[in-house]
Amino acid sequence: TIDMAFDDDRLSVNAGCNSLGSAYSWTDDTLMWVGVPMATMMACDEPLMEQDTWITELLTAGVQAELADDV
């Protein structure tokens, strides 16, 4: 499970291990972090650490996203 929270200009994510977050932009249907993401530094099982790496790379590069009924 990946939890995402939007708070003003910050997007925070928890993919099962560490809490990750940075300022973000949503432009032309692309959601991405615009700053260097900050993270807690908990050591977790390797699959969860790999998921943290994956979501960090995804949001740093940008991902296509759209709103549906303001959600």
Coordinates of N, CA and C in Angstrom, one line a residue, residues 30-68:
T30 N 1.3 15.9 -15.3 CA 2.5 15.3 -14.8 C 2.7 15.7 -13.3
L31 N 2.7 14.7 -12.4 CA 2.9 14.9 -11.0 C 4.3 14.6 -10.7
M32 N 5.0 15.5 -10.1 CA 6.4 15.2 -9.8 C 6.9 16.0 -8.6
W33 N 7.9 15.5 -7.9 CA 8.6 16.2 -6.9 C 9.5 17.2 -7.6
V34 N 9.6 18.5 -7.1 CA 10.5 19.5 -7.7 C 11.7 19.8 -6.8
G35 N 11.7 19.2 -5.7 CA 12.9 19.4 -4.8 C 13.5 18.0 -4.5
V36 N 14.6 18.0 -3.8 CA 15.2 16.8 -3.4 C 14.3 16.2 -2.3
P37 N 13.8 15.0 -2.5 CA 13.0 14.4 -1.5 C 13.7 14.1 -0.2
M38 N 13.1 14.4 1.0 CA 13.6 14.1 2.3 C 13.0 12.8 2.7
A39 N 13.7 12.0 3.5 CA 13.2 10.7 3.9 C 13.7 10.4 5.3
T40 N 12.8 9.6 6.0 CA 13.3 9.0 7.3 C 14.3 7.9 6.9
M41 N 15.1 7.5 7.8 CA 16.2 6.5 7.5 C 16.0 5.2 8.2
M42 N 14.8 4.6 8.2 CA 14.6 3.3 8.8 C 15.1 2.2 7.9
A43 N 15.7 1.2 8.5 CA 16.1 0.0 7.8 C 14.9 -1.0 7.8
C44 N 14.4 -1.4 6.6 CA 13.3 -2.3 6.5 C 13.7 -3.5 5.7
D45 N 12.8 -4.5 5.6 CA 13.1 -5.6 4.7 C 13.4 -5.1 3.3
E46 N 14.2 -5.8 2.6 CA 14.6 -5.4 1.2 C 13.5 -5.1 0.3
P47 N 12.4 -5.9 0.2 CA 11.3 -5.5 -0.7 C 10.8 -4.1 -0.4
L48 N 10.6 -3.7 0.9 CA 10.1 -2.4 1.2 C 11.1 -1.3 0.9
M49 N 12.4 -1.6 1.1 CA 13.4 -0.6 0.7 C 13.4 -0.4 -0.8
E50 N 13.3 -1.5 -1.6 CA 13.2 -1.4 -3.0 C 12.0 -0.6 -3.5
Q51 N 10.9 -0.7 -2.7 CA 9.7 0.0 -3.1 C 9.9 1.5 -2.8
D52 N 10.6 1.8 -1.7 CA 10.9 3.2 -1.4 C 11.8 3.8 -2.5
T53 N 12.7 3.1 -3.0 CA 13.6 3.5 -4.1 C 12.7 3.7 -5.4
W54 N 11.9 2.8 -5.7 CA 11.0 2.9 -6.9 C 10.1 4.1 -6.8
I55 N 9.4 4.4 -5.7 CA 8.5 5.5 -5.7 C 9.3 6.8 -5.7
T56 N 10.5 6.8 -5.1 CA 11.3 8.0 -5.2 C 11.7 8.3 -6.6
E57 N 12.2 7.3 -7.3 CA 12.6 7.5 -8.7 C 11.4 7.9 -9.6
L58 N 10.2 7.3 -9.3 CA 9.0 7.6 -10.1 C 8.6 9.1 -9.9
L59 N 8.5 9.5 -8.7 CA 8.1 10.9 -8.4 C 9.1 11.9 -8.8
T60 N 10.4 11.6 -8.8 CA 11.4 12.5 -9.2 C 11.4 12.7 -10.7
A61 N 11.2 11.6 -11.4 CA 11.1 11.7 -12.9 C 9.8 12.3 -13.3
G62 N 8.7 12.1 -12.6 CA 7.4 12.5 -12.9 C 6.5 11.4 -13.4
V63 N 5.2 11.4 -13.1 CA 4.3 10.4 -13.5 C 3.0 11.0 -14.0
Q64 N 2.4 10.4 -15.0 CA 1.1 11.0 -15.5 C 0.0 10.7 -14.5
A65 N -0.7 11.7 -14.2 CA -1.8 11.6 -13.2 C -3.0 12.6 -13.6
E66 N -4.2 12.2 -13.2 CA -5.3 13.1 -13.5 C -6.2 13.1 -12.3
L67 N -7.0 14.2 -12.2 CA -8.0 14.3 -11.2 C -9.3 13.7 -11.7
A68 N -10.1 13.1 -10.8 CA -11.4 12.6 -11.2 C -12.3 13.1 -10.1

